[in-house]
Short mmCIF file of C-alpha atoms (C1' of nucleotides) in Angstrom, two decimals:
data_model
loop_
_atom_site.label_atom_id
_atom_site.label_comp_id
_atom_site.label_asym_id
_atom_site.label_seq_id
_atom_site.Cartn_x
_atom_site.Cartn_y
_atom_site.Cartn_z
CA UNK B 1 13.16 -27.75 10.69
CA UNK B 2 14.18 -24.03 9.42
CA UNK B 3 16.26 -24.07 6.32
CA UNK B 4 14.91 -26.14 3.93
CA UNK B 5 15.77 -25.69 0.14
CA UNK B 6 14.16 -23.51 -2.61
CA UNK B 7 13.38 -26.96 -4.65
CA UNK B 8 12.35 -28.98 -1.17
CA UNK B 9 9.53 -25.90 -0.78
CA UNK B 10 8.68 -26.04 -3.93
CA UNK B 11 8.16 -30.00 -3.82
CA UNK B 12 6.25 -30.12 -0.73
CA UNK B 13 4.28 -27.21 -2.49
CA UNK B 14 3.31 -29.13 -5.76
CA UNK B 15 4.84 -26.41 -7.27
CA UNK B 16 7.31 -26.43 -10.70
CA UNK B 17 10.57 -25.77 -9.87
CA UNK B 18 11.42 -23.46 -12.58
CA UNK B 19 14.54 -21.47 -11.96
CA UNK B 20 12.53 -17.79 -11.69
CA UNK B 21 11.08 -19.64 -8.67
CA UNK B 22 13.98 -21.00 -6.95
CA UNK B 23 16.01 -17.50 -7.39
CA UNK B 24 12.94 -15.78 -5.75
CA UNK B 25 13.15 -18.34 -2.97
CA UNK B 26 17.06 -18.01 -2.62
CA UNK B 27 17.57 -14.24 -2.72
CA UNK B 28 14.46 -14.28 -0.07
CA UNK B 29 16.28 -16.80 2.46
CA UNK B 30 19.78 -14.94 1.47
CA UNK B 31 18.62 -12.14 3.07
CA UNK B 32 18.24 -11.90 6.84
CA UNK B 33 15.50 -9.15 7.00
CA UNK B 34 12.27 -9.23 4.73
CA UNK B 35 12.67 -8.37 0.97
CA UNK B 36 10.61 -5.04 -0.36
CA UNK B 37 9.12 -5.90 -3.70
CA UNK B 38 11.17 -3.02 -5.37
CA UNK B 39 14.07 -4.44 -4.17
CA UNK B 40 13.66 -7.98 -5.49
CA UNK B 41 12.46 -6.26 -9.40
CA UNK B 42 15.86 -4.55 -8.75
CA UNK B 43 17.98 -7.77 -7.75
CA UNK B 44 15.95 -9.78 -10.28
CA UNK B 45 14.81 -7.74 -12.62
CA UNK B 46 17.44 -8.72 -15.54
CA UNK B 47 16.37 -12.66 -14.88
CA UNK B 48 12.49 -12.53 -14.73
CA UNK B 49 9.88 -11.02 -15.78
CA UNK B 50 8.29 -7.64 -13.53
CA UNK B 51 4.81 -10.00 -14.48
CA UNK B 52 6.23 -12.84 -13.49
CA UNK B 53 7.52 -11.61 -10.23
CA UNK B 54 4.24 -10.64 -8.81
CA UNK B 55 2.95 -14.19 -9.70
CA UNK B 56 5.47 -15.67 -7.81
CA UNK B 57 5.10 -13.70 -4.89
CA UNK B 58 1.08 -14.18 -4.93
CA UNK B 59 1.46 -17.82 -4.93
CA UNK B 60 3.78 -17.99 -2.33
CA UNK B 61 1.73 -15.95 -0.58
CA UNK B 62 -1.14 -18.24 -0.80
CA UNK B 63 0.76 -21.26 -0.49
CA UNK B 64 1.95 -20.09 3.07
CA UNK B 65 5.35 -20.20 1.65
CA UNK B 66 5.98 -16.20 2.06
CA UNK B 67 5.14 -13.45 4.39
CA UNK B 68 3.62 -10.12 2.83
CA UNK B 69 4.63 -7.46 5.36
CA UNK B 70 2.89 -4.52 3.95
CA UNK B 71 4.56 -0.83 5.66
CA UNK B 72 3.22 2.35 6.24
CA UNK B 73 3.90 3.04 2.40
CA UNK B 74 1.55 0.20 1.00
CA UNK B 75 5.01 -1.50 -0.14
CA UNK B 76 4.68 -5.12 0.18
CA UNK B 77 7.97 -6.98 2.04
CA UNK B 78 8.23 -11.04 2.25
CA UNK B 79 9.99 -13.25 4.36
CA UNK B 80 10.02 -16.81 4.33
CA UNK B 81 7.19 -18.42 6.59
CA UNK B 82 8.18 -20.69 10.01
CA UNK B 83 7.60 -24.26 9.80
CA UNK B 84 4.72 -23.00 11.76
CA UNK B 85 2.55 -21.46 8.83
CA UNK B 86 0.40 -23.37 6.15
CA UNK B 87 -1.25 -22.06 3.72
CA UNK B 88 -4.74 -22.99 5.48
CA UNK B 89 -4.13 -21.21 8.97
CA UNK B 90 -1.34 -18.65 8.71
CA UNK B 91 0.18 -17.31 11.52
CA UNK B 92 2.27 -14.89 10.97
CA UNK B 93 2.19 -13.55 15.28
CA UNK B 94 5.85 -11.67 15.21
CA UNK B 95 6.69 -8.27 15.77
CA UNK B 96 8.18 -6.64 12.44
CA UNK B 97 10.20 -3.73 12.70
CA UNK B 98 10.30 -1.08 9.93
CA UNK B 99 13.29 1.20 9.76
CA UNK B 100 12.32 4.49 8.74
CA UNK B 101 15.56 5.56 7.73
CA UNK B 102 16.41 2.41 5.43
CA UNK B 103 12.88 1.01 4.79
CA UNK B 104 14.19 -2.33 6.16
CA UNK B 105 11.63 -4.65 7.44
CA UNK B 106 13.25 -6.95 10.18
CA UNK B 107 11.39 -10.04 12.20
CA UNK B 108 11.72 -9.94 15.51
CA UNK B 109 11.20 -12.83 17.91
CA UNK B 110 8.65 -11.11 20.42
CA UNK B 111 5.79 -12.40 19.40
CA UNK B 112 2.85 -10.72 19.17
CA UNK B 113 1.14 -9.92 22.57
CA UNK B 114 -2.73 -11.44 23.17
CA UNK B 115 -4.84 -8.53 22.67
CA UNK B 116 -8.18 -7.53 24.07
CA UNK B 117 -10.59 -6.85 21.18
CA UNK B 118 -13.42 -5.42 21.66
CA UNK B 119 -16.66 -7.41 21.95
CA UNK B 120 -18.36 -8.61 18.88
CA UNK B 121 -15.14 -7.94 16.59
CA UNK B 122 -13.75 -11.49 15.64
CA UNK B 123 -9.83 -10.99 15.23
CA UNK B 124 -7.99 -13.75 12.84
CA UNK B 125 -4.79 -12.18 12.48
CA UNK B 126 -2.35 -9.51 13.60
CA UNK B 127 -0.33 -7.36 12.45
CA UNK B 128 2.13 -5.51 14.30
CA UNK B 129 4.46 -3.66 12.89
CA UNK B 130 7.28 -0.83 14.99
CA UNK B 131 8.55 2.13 13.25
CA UNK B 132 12.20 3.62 13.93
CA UNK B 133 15.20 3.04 13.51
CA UNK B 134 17.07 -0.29 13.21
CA UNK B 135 20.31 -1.11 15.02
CA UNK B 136 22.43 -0.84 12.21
CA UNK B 137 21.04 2.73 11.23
CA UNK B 138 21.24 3.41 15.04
CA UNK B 139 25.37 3.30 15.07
CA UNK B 140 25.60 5.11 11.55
CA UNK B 141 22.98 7.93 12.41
CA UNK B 142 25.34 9.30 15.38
CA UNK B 143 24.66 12.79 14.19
CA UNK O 1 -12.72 18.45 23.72
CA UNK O 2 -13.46 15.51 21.28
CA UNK O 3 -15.46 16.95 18.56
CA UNK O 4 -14.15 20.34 17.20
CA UNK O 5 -15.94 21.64 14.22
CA UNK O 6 -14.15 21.44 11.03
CA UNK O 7 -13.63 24.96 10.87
CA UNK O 8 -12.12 25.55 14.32
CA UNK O 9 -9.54 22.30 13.50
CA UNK O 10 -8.84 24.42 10.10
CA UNK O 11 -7.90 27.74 12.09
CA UNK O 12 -6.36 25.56 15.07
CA UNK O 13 -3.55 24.48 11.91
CA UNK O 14 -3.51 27.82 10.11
CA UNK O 15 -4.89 26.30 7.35
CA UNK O 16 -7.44 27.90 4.95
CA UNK O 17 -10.89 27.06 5.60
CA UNK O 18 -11.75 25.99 1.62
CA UNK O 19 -14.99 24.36 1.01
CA UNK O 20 -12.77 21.15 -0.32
CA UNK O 21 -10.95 21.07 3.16
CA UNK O 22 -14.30 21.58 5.29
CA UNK O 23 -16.51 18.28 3.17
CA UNK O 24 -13.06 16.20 3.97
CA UNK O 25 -13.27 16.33 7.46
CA UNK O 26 -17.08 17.00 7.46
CA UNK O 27 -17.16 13.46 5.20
CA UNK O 28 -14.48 11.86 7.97
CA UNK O 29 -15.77 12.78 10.91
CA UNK O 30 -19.46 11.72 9.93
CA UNK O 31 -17.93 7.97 9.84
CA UNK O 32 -17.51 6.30 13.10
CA UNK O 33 -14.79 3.99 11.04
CA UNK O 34 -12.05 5.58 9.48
CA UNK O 35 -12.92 6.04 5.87
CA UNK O 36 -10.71 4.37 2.84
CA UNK O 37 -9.33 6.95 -0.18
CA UNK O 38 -11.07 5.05 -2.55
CA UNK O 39 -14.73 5.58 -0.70
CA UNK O 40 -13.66 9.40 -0.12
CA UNK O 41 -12.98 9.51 -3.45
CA UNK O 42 -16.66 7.49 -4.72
CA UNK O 43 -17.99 10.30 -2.58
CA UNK O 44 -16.28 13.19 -3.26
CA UNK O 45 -15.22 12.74 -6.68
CA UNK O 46 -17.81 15.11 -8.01
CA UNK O 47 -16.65 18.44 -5.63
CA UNK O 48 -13.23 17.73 -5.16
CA UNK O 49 -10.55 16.99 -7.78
CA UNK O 50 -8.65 13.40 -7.06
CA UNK O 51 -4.93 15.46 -6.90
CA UNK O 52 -6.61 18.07 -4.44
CA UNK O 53 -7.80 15.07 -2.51
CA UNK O 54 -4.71 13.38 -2.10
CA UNK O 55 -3.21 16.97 -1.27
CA UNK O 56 -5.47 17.93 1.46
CA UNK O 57 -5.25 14.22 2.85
CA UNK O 58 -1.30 14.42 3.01
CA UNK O 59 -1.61 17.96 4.69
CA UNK O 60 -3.85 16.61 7.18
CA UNK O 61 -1.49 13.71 7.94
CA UNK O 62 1.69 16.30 8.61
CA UNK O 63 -0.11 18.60 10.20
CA UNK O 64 -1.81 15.73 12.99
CA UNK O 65 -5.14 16.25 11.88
CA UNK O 66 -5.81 12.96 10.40
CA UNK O 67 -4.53 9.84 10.98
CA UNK O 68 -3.54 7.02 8.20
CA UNK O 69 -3.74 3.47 8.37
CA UNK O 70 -2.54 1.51 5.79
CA UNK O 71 -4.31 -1.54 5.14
CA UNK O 72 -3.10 -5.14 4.59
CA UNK O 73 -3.73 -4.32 0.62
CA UNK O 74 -1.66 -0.98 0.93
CA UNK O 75 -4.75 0.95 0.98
CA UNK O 76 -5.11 4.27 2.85
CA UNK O 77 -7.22 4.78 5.55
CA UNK O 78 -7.95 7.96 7.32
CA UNK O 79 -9.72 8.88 10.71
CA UNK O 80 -9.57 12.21 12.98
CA UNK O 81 -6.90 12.11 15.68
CA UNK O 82 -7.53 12.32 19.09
CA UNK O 83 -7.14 15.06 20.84
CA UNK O 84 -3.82 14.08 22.20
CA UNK O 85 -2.52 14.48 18.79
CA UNK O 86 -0.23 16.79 16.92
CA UNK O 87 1.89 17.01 14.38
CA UNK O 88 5.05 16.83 16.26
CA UNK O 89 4.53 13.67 17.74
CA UNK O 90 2.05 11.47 16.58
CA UNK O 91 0.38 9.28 19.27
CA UNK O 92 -1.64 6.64 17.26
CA UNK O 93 -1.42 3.75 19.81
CA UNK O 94 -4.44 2.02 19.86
CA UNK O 95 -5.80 -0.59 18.05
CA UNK O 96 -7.60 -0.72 14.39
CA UNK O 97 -9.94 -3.37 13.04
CA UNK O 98 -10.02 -4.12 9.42
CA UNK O 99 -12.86 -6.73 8.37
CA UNK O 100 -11.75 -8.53 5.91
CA UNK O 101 -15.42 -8.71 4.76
CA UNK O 102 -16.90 -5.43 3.84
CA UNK O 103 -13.00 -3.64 4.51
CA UNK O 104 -14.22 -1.17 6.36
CA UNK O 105 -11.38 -0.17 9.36
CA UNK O 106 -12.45 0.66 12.93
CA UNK O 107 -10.53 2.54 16.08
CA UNK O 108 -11.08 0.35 18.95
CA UNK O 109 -10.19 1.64 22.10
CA UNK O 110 -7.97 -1.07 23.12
CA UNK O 111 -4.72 0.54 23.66
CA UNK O 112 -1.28 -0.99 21.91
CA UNK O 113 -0.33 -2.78 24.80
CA UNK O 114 4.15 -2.08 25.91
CA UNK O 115 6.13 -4.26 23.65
CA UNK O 116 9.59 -5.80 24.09
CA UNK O 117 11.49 -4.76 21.19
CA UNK O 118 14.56 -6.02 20.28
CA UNK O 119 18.26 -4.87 22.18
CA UNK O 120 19.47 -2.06 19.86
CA UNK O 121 16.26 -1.10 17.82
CA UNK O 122 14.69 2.38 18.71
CA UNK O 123 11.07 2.07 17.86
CA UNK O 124 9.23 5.37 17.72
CA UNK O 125 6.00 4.43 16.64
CA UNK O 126 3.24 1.31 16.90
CA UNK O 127 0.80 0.27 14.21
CA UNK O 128 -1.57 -3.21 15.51
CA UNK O 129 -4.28 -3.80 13.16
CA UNK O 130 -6.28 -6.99 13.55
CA UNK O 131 -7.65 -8.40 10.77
CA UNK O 132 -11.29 -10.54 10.82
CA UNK O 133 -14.77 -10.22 10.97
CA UNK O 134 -16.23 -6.53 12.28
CA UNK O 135 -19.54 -7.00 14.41
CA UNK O 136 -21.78 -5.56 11.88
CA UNK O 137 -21.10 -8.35 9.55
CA UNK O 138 -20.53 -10.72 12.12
CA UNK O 139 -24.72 -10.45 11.98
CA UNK O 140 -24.86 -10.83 8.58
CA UNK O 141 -22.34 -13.85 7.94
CA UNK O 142 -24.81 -16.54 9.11
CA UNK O 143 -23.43 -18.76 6.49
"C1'" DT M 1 2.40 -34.73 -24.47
"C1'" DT M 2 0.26 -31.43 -21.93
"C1'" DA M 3 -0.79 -28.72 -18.12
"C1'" DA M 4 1.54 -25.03 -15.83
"C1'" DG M 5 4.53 -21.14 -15.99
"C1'" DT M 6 6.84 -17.29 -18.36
"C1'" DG M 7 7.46 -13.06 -21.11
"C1'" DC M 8 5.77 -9.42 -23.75
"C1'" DA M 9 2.33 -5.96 -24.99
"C1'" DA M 10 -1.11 -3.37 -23.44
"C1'" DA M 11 -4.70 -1.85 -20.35
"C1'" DA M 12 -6.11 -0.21 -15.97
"C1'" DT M 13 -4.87 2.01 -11.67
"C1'" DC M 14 -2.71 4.83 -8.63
"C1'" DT M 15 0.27 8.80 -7.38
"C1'" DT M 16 3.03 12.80 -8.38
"C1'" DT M 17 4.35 17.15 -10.74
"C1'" DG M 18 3.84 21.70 -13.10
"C1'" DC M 19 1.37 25.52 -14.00
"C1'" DA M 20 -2.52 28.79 -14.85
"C1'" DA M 21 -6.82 30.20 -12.77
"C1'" DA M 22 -9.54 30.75 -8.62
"C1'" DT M 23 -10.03 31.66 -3.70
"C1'" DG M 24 -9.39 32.99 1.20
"C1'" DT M 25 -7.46 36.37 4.29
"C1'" DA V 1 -3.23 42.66 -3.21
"C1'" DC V 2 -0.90 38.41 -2.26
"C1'" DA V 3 0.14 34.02 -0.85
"C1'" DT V 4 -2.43 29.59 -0.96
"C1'" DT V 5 -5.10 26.35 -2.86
"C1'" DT V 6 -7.47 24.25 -6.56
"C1'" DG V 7 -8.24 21.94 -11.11
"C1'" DC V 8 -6.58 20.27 -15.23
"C1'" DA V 9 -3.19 18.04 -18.16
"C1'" DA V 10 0.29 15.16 -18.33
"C1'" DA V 11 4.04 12.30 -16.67
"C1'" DG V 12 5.47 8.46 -13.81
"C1'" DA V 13 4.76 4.41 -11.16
"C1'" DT V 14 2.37 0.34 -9.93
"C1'" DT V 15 -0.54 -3.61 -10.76
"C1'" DT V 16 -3.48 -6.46 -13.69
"C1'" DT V 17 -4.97 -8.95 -17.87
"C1'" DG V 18 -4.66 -11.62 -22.25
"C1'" DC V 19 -2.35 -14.48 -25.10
"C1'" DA V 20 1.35 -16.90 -27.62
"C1'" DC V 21 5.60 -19.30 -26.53
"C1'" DT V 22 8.34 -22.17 -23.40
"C1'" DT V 23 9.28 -25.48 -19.95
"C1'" DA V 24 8.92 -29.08 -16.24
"C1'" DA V 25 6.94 -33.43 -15.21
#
DNA sequence: TTAAGTGCAAAATCTTTGCAAATGT
DNA sequence: ACATTTGCAAAGATTTTGCACTTAA
């Protein structure tokens, strides 16, 4: 149900599978937190195209393919969708973490809580997102 | 205790009261939502330069004057803090409302509500923005 | 073969930096 | 008078658009 492949996704997408696709797709799942934007042009900048990048991530986006995390910078991070998401009806109800010493973004499993919004408003989505510092940053920063 | 005049919030900070600084807040404080850089910018763009914008914004931010939310889209809100404010630590907890319709972003008073975060990450700070249809346009969308 | 996807060039934005002139205390 | 703040010019970064060439189906 979780790892399916870059070319699978792509399939049950109706997408091409060119190979700019399927390295966006596999440096994405490599990775265990989300991917910041700058990172992947860095990774993947000698293979595609900065134009071509953005494409890619748009689509997936749409699709329901990728999570766009978007931090307190107004840097975009992606992560590969559950099984639960679809392009129609994307739920996207974790709690993300954003390190502020590393700039990681991280998934957690607590899910988002229900929240009480206030009458009138109609709420679709959430986004919650913790700022601080990760585990890993937490042994290394013993200052 | 809520609504302290631009000026006093100015001396408060040991900040220079400059006409640029006063029609910021003046402008922000006028709006019940928080307002978005590129509206302060529509409205200000005449008085205020775009760099001294973006200056006074940023000092505003440190200092625990103003509050920024960062949209879905990476786009900059800002709204007055609270009282319970300051620039040491910056208490921001409750919820904001961005309509995906007209974009505007609200404070609601729901409070972030205690989160479990993950064993071993230190979270410092909460952002929860729900995204969907704000009342006023709730009206209006009788599609 | 042909519709979709990529790369390159270039435009349009957005944000930051440096410095001289203006302003508040 | 003096330290800050502003405005302008310019550099840097980010994102979008248009179009010819390439590629997957």
């Amino acid at each position: 149900m979780a790892n399916a492949s870059p070319i699978d996704i792509l399939k049950q997408n109706n997408l091409k599978h060119t190979k700019q696709r399927i390295r966006v797709l596999e440096d994405i799942s490599a990775n265990a937190t989300a991917v910041s934007q700058p990172a992947l042009e860095k990774k993947l900048g000698k293979e595609i195209d900065r134009v071509t990048l953005y494409r890619i991530l748009n689509t997936y986006v749409e699709k329901g393919i990728l999570h766009r995390i978007v931090d307190q910078n107004g840097t975009a991070n992606y992560a590969i969708c559950s099984s639960a998401c679809s392009a129609e009806q994307h739920h996207d109800e974790h709690v993300h973490f954003n390190c502020t010493n590393c700039n990681k973004v991280f998934c957690l499993a607590t899910k988002v809580p229900e929240i009480n919004i206030t009458e009138g408003f109609k709420a679709e989505a959430i986004s919650l997102i913790a700022y601080g510092i990760c585990k890993e940053c937490s042994k290394t920063l013993t200052l």
